[in-house]
Coordinates of C-alpha atoms and ligand atoms in Angstrom, one line a residue:
X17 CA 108.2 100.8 64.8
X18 CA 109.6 104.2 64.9
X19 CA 113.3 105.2 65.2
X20 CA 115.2 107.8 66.4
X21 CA 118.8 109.0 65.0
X22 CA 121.8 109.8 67.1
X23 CA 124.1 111.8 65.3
X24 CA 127.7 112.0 66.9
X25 CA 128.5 115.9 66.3
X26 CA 132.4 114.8 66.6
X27 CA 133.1 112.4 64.2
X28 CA 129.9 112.6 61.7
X29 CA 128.5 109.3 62.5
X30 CA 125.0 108.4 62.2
X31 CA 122.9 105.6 64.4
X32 CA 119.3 104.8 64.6
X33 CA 118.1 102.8 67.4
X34 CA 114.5 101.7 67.8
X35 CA 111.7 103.4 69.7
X36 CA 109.6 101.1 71.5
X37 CA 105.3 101.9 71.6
X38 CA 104.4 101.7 75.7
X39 CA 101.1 100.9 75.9
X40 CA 100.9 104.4 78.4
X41 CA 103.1 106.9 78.4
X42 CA 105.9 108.2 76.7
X43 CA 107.8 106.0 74.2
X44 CA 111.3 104.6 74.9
X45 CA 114.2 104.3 72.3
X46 CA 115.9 101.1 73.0
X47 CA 119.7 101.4 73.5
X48 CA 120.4 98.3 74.5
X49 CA 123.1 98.3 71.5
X50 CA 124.0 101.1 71.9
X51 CA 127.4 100.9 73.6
X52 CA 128.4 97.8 71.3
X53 CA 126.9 100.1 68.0
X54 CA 128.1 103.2 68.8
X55 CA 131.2 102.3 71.3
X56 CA 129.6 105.4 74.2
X57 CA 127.6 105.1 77.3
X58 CA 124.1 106.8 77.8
X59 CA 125.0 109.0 81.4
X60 CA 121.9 109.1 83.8
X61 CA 122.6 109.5 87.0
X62 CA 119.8 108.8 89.5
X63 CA 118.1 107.1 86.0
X64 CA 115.4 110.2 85.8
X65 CA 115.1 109.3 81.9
X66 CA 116.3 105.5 81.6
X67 CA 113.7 102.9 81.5
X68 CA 115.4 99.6 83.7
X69 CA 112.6 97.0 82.9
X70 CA 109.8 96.0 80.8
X71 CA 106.8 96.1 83.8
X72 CA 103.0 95.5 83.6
X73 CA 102.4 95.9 87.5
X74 CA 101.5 99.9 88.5
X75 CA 101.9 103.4 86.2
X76 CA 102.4 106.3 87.0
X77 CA 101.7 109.4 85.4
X78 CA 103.3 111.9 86.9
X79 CA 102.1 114.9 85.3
X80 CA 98.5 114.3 85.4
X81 CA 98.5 112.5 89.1
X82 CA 97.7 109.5 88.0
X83 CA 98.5 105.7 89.3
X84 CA 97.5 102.5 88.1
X85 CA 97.3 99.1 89.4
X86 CA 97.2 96.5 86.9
X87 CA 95.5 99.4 85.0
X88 CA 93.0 100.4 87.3
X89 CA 93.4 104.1 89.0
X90 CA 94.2 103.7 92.7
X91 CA 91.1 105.8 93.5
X92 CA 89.0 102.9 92.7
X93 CA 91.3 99.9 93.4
X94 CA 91.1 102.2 97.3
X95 CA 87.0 102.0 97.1
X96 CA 86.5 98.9 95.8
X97 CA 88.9 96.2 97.0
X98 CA 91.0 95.0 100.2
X99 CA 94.5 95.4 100.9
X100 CA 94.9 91.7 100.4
X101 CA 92.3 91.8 97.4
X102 CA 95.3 94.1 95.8
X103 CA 97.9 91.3 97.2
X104 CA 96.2 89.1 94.8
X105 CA 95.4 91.3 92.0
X106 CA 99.0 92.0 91.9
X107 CA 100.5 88.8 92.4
X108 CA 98.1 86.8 90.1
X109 CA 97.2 89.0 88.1
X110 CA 93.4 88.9 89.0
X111 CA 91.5 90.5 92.3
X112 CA 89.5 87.7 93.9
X113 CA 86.6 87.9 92.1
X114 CA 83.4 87.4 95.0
X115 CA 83.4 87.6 98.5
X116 CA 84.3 83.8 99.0
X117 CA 87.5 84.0 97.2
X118 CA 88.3 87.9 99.1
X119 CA 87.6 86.0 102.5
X120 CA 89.7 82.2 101.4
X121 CA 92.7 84.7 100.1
X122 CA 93.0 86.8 103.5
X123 CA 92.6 83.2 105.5
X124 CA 95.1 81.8 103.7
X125 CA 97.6 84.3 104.5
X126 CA 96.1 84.5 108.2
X127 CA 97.6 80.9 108.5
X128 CA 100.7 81.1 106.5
X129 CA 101.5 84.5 109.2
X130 CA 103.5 81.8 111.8
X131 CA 107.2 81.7 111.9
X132 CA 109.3 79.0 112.4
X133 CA 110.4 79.3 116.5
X134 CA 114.1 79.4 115.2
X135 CA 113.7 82.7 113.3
X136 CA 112.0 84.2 116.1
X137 CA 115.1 83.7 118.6
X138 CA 116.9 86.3 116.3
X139 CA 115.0 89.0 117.5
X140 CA 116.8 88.1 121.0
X141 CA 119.7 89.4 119.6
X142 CA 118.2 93.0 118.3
X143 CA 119.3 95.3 121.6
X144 CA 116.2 97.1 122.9
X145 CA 115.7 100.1 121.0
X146 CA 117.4 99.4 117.8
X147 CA 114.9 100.7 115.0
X148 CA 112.4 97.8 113.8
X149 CA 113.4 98.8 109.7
X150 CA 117.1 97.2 110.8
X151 CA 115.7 94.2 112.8
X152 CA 113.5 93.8 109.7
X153 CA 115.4 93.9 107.4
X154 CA 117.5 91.2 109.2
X155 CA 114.7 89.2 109.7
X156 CA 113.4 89.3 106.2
X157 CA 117.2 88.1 105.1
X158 CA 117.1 85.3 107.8
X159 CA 113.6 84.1 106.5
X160 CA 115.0 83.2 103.4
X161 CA 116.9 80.4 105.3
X162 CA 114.2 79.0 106.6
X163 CA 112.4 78.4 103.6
X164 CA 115.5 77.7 101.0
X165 CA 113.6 75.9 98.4
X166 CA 112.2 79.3 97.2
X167 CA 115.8 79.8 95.8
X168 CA 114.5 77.7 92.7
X169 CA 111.0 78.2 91.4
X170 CA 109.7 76.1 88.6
X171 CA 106.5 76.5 88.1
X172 CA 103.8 79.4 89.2
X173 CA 102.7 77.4 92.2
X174 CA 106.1 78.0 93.7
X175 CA 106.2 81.6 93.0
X176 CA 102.9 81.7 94.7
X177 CA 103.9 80.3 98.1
X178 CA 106.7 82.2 98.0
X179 CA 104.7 85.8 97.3
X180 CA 102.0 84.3 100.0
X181 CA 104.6 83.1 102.9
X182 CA 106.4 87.1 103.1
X183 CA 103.1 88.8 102.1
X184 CA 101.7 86.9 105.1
X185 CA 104.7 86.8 107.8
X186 CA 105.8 90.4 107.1
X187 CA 103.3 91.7 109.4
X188 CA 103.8 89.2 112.5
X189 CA 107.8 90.4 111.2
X190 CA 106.9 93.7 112.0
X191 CA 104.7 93.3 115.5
X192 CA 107.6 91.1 116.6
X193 CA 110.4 93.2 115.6
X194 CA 108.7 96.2 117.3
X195 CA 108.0 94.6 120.6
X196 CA 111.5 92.8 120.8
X197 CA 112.6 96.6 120.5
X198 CA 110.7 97.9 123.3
X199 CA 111.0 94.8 125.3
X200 CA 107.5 93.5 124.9
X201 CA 106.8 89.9 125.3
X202 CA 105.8 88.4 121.6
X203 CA 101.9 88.5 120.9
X204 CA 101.2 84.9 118.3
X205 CA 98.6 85.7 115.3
X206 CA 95.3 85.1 116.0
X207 CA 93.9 83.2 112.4
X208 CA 90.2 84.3 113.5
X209 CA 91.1 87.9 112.9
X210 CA 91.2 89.3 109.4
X211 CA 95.0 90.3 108.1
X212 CA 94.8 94.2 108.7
X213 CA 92.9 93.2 112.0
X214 CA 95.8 90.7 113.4
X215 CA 98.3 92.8 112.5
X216 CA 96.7 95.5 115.1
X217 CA 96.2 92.9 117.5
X218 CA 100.3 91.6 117.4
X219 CA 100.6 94.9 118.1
X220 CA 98.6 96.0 121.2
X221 CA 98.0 93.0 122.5
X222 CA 98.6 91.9 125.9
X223 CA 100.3 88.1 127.2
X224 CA 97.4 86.0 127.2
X225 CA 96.3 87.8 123.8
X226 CA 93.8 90.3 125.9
X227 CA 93.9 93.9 124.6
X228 CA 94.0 96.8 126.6
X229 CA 91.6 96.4 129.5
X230 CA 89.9 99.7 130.8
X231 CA 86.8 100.6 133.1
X232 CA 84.3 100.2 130.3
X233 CA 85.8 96.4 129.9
X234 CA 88.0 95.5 127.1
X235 CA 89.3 97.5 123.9
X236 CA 88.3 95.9 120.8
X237 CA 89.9 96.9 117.9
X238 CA 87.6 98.8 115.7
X239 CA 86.2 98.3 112.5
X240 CA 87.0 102.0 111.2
X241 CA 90.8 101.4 112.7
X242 CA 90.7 98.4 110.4
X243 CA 89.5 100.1 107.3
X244 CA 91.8 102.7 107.9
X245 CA 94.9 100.7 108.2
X246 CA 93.7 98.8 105.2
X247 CA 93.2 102.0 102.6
X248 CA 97.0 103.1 103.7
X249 CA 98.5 99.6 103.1
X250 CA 96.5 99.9 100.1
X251 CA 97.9 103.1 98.9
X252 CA 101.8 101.6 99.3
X253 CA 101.1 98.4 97.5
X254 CA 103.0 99.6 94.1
X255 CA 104.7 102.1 92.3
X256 CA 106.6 101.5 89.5
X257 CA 110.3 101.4 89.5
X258 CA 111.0 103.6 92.8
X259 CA 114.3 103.1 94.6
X260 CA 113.8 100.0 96.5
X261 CA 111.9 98.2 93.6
X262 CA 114.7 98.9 91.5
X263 CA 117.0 97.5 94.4
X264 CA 114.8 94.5 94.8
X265 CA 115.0 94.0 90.7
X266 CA 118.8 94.7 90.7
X267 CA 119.5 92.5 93.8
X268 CA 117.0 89.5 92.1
X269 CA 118.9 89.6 89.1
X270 CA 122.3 88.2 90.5
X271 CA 119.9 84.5 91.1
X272 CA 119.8 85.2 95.0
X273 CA 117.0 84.0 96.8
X274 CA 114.0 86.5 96.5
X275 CA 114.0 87.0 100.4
X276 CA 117.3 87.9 99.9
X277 CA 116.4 91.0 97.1
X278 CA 113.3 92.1 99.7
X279 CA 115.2 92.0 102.5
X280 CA 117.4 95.0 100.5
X281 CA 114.0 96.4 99.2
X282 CA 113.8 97.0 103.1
X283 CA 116.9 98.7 103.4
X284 CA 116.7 100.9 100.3
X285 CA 112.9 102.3 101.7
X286 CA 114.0 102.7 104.9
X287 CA 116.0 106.2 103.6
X288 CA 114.2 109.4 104.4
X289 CA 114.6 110.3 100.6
X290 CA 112.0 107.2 100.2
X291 CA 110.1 105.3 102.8
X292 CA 111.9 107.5 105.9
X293 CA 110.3 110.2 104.9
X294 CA 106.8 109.3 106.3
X295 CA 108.7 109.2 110.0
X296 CA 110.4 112.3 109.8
X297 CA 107.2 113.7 108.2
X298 CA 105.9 113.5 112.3
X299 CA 109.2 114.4 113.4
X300 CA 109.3 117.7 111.6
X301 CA 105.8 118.8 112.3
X302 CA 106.4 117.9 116.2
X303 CA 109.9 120.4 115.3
X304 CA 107.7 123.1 113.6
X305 CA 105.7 122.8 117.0
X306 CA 103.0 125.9 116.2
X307 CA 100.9 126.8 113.1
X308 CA 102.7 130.0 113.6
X309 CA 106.2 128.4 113.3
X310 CA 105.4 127.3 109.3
X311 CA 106.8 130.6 107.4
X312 CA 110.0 130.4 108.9
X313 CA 110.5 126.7 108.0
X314 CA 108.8 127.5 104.3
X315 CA 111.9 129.9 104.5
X316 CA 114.4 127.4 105.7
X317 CA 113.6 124.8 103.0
X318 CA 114.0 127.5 100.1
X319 CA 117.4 128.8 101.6
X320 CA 119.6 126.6 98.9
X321 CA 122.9 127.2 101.7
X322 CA 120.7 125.1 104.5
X323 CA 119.9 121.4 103.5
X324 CA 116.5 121.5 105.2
X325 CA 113.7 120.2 102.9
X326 CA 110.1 119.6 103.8
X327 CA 109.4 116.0 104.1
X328 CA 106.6 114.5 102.6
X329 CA 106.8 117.3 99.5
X330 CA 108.1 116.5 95.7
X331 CA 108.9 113.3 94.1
X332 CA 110.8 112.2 91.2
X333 CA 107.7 111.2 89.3
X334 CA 104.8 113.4 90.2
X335 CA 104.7 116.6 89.3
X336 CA 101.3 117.6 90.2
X337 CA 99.6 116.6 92.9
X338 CA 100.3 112.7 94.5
X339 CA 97.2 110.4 94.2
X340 CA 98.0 108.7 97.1
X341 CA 98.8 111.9 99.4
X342 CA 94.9 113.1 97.4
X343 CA 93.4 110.2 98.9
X344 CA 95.0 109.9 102.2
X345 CA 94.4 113.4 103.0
X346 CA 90.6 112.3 102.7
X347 CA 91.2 109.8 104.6
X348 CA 92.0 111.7 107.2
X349 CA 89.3 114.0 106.9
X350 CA 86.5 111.5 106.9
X351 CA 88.2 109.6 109.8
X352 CA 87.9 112.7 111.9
X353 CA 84.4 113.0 110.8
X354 CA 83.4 109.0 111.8
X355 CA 85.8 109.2 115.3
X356 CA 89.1 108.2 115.1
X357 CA 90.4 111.8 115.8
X358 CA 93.5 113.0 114.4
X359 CA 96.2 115.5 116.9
X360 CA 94.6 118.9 115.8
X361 CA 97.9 120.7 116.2
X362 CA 99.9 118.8 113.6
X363 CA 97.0 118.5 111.3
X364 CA 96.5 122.2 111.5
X365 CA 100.3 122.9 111.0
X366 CA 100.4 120.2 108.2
X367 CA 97.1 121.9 106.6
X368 CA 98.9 125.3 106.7
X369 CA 102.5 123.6 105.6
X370 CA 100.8 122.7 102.5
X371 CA 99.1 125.7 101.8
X372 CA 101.5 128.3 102.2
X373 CA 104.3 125.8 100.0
X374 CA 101.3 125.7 96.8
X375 CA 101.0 129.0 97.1
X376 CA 104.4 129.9 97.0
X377 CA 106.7 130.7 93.9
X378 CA 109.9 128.3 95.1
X379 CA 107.4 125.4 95.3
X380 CA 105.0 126.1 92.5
X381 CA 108.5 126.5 89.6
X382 CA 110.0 123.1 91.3
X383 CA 106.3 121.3 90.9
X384 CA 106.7 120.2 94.8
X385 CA 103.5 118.9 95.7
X386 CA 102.5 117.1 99.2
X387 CA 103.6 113.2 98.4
X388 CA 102.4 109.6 100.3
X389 CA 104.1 110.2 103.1
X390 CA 102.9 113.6 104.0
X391 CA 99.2 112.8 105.8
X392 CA 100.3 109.4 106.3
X393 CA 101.9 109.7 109.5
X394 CA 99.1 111.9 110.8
X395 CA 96.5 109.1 110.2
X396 CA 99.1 106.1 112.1
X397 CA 99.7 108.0 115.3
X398 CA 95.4 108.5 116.0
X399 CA 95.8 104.7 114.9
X400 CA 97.9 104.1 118.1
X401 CA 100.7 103.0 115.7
X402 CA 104.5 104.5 116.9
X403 CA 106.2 106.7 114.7
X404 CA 109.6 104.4 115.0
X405 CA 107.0 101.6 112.6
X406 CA 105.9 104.6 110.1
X407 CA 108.7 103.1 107.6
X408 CA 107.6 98.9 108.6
X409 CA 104.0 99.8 107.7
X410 CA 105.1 101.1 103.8
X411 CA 107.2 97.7 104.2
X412 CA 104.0 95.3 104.9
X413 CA 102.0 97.4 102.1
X414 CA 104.7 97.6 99.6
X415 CA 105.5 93.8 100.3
X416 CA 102.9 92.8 97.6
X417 CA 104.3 94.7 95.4
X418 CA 107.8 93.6 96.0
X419 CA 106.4 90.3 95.1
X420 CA 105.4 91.1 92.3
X421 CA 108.3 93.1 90.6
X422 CA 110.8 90.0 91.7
X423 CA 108.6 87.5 90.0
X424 CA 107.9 89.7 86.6
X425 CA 111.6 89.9 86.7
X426 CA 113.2 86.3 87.6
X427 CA 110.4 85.3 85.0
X428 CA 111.6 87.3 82.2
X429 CA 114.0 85.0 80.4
X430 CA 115.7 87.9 78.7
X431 CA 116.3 89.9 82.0
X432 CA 119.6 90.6 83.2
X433 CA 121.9 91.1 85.8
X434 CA 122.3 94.9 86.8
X435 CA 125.3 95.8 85.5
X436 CA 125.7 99.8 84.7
X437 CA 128.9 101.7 83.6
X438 CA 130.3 104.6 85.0
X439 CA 131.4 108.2 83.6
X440 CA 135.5 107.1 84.9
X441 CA 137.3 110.8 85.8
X442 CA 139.7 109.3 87.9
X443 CA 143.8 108.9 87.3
Ligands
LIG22 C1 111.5 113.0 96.8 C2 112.8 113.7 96.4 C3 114.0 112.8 96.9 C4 112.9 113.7 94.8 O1 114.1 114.1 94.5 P1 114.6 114.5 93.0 O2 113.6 114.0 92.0 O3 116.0 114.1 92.8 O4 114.5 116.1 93.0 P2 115.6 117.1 93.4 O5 116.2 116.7 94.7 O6 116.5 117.2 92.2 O7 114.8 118.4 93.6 C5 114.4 119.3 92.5 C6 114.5 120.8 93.1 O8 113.4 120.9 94.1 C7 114.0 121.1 95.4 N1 113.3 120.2 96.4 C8 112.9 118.9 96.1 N2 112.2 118.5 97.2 C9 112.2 119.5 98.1 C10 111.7 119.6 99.4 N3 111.0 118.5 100.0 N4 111.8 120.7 100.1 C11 112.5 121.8 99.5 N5 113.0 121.7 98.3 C12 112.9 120.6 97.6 C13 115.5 120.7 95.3 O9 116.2 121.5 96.2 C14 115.7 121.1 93.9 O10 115.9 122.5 93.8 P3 116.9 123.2 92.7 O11 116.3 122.8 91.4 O12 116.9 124.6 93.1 O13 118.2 122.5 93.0 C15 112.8 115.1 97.0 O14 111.7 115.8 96.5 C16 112.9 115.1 98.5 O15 114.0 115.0 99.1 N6 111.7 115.2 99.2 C17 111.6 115.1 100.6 C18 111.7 113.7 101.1 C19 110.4 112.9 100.8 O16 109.3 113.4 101.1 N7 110.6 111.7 100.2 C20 109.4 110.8 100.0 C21 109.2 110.7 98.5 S1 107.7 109.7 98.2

């Protein structure tokens, strides 16, 4: 094992503190010690170069573009596997591994998507028109006190009903919490559609769980629409230790109940520095209004006295081009090309956004680069899906790996609870 020396230029003293070998990526030097060795604090703020957690779930390497689940790249986990195929990859550990076990996993979470009737009267209580990422993150809270006993979990069997029950409710959550807000009588699951595929019906469903009823008879929901909704859940389901994993870890480690770190997951995402952004992606192309209109805002995001930035562009980690944003872009293209047509406006004025910012100095020295939430929002409004649920549907695709991360972490016997100093300039 390597080691790296810290010299203290002040008073001449010498320390060296381990380097630990990742199996990716750069190495870390452990200074766990170092404030009871050295008597000083590391200072980090926003934790750009601290490492909070030991973590086999998703990599990132940001300079290359590159993201990992359970070591595979993301362009081939997209391809190959199911959104819930990736639930259970990352919650077990292992993708189902034939069709029988894709199809028993995705049934078994179609059945477990029922709440309990006393959790739904909460959403009587939301006001009409209150956003669904507050009623959600209510919900998710109030969830935990309805099924208690995952508080304590002693053995992997518990951990797994817990990961199942929230992977599986979160999307009847969201339908629910959506139609509460625009007064919408509650649409039940229907366990003969597929996960993805319930989670559209919730939605558009009608009472008496018809959908939408036109002159050529009634609208199914398609199998493209499916597919679609599936490769962009699939594309949230990890990502190392953003902001609201780290809140999810940080909240988990004070021994609450693992509802209780998601529900705050929910509210650390719901930022437009994080999982907001994919909503105000829409609502600043819908502002730019005309392909014409995109230099001046390119201006307006480089003026540093105007805090206008371009959502959907640069990211802590990534400093070449997002995976994700790579392969929803050609989603979008190909789902143009097969019928589900995108708004040709605000994919023209997104095309140009992003060529005129790689093409331009301000952008190219900063390494901002189109992120996740850039296409995605494109892609969700030809899906039919409102632009108030943009920031619920990164909730039901990062849910598995919400799961995930809490269970790596209550599990790890040395973890510990979140507890960081502070630089103290105060009186
Ligand atoms: C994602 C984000 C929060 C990362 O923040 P960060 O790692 O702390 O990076 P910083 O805020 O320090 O930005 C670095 C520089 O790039 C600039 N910058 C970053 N994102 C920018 C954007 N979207 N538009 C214009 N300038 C941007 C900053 O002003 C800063 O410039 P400076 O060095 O001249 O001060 C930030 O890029 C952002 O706000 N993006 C828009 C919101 C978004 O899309 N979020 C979703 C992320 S998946």
């Amino acid at each position: 094992m390597g080691t790296i020396t810290l010299i203290n230029n002040e008073t001449g003293e010498k320390f060296d503190f381990d380097l630990i070998n990742c199996t990716r990526g750069p190495k870390a030097v452990d200074f766990s010690k170092l404030f009871e060795r050295a008597n000083i604090f590391s200072y980090d703020p926003g934790y750009g170069s601290t490492a909070g957690c030991e973590s086999t779930i998703s990599y990132i390497d940001g300079k290359n573009g590159q993201l990992l689940y359970k070591g595979i790249p993301v362009e081939e986990i997209v391809e190959k596997y199911k959104f819930t195929d990736v639930a259970k990859l990352l919650i077990t550990g292992e993708a189902p591994k034939n069709e029988q076990e894709s199809k028993e996993f995705d049934l078994e979470l179609r059945h477990r998507a029922f709440l309990h009737e006393g959790l739904i009267n909460i959403f009587s209580a939301f006001p009409d028109g209150g956003h669904p990422m507050a009623n959600l993150s209510s919900a998710v809270a109030a969830l935990s006190t309805f099924h208690f006993d995952h508080k304590e979990m002693d053995d992997e069997e518990d951990y797994q009903t817990m990961a199942r029950r929230i992977i599986a409710k979160i999307t009847t959550l969201v339908a629910f919490s959506y139609r509460n807000s625009i007064g919408a009588p509650l649409i039940y699951p229907d366990v003969s559609r597929s996960y993805v595929e319930n989670f559209l019906y919730m939605l558009r469903a009608y009472p008496g769980g018809r959908l939408k009823y036109t002159l050529k008879g009634e609208e199914e929901i398609s199998a493209l629409e499916v597919e679609a909704l599936d490769k962009i859940f699939t594309l949230h389901a990890d990502h190392g230790q953003n902001a609201s994993t780290t809140t999810v870890r940080n909240v988990a480690s004070t021994g609450v109940h693992p509802y209780a770190a998601i529900s705050a997951g929910i509210n650390a995402l719901w930022g437009p520095a994080h999982g907001g952004a994919n909503e105000k992606v829409l609502v600043q192309l819908e502002q730019i209004g005309d392909v014409k209109n995109v230099d001046k805002f390119v201006a307006k995001a480089k003026d540093k006295s105007d805090s206008f930035r371009l959502m959907g562009f640069g990211h802590r980690v990534y400093k070449s081009y997002d995976p994700r944003a790579k392969a929803i872009k050609a989603l979008k293209d190909e789902l143009n090309k097969k019928g589900i047509t995108m708004n040709a406006r605000l994919s023209e004025i997104a095309e140009k956004l992003e060529e005129v910012a790689l093409n331009d100095d301000y952008f190219k020295e900063r390494n901002l680069y189109p992120n996740v939430d850039f296409y995605s929002g494109i892609i969700l409004t030809a899906l039919k899906i409102p632009v108030q649920l943009f920031t619920p549907m990164f909730v039901i695709g990062r849910m598995p790996g919400w799961c995930a991360q809490v269970m790596e972490h209550i599990k790890n016997p040395h973890a510990r609870i979140t507890r960081p100093r502070q630089v103290y300039l105060g009186k």
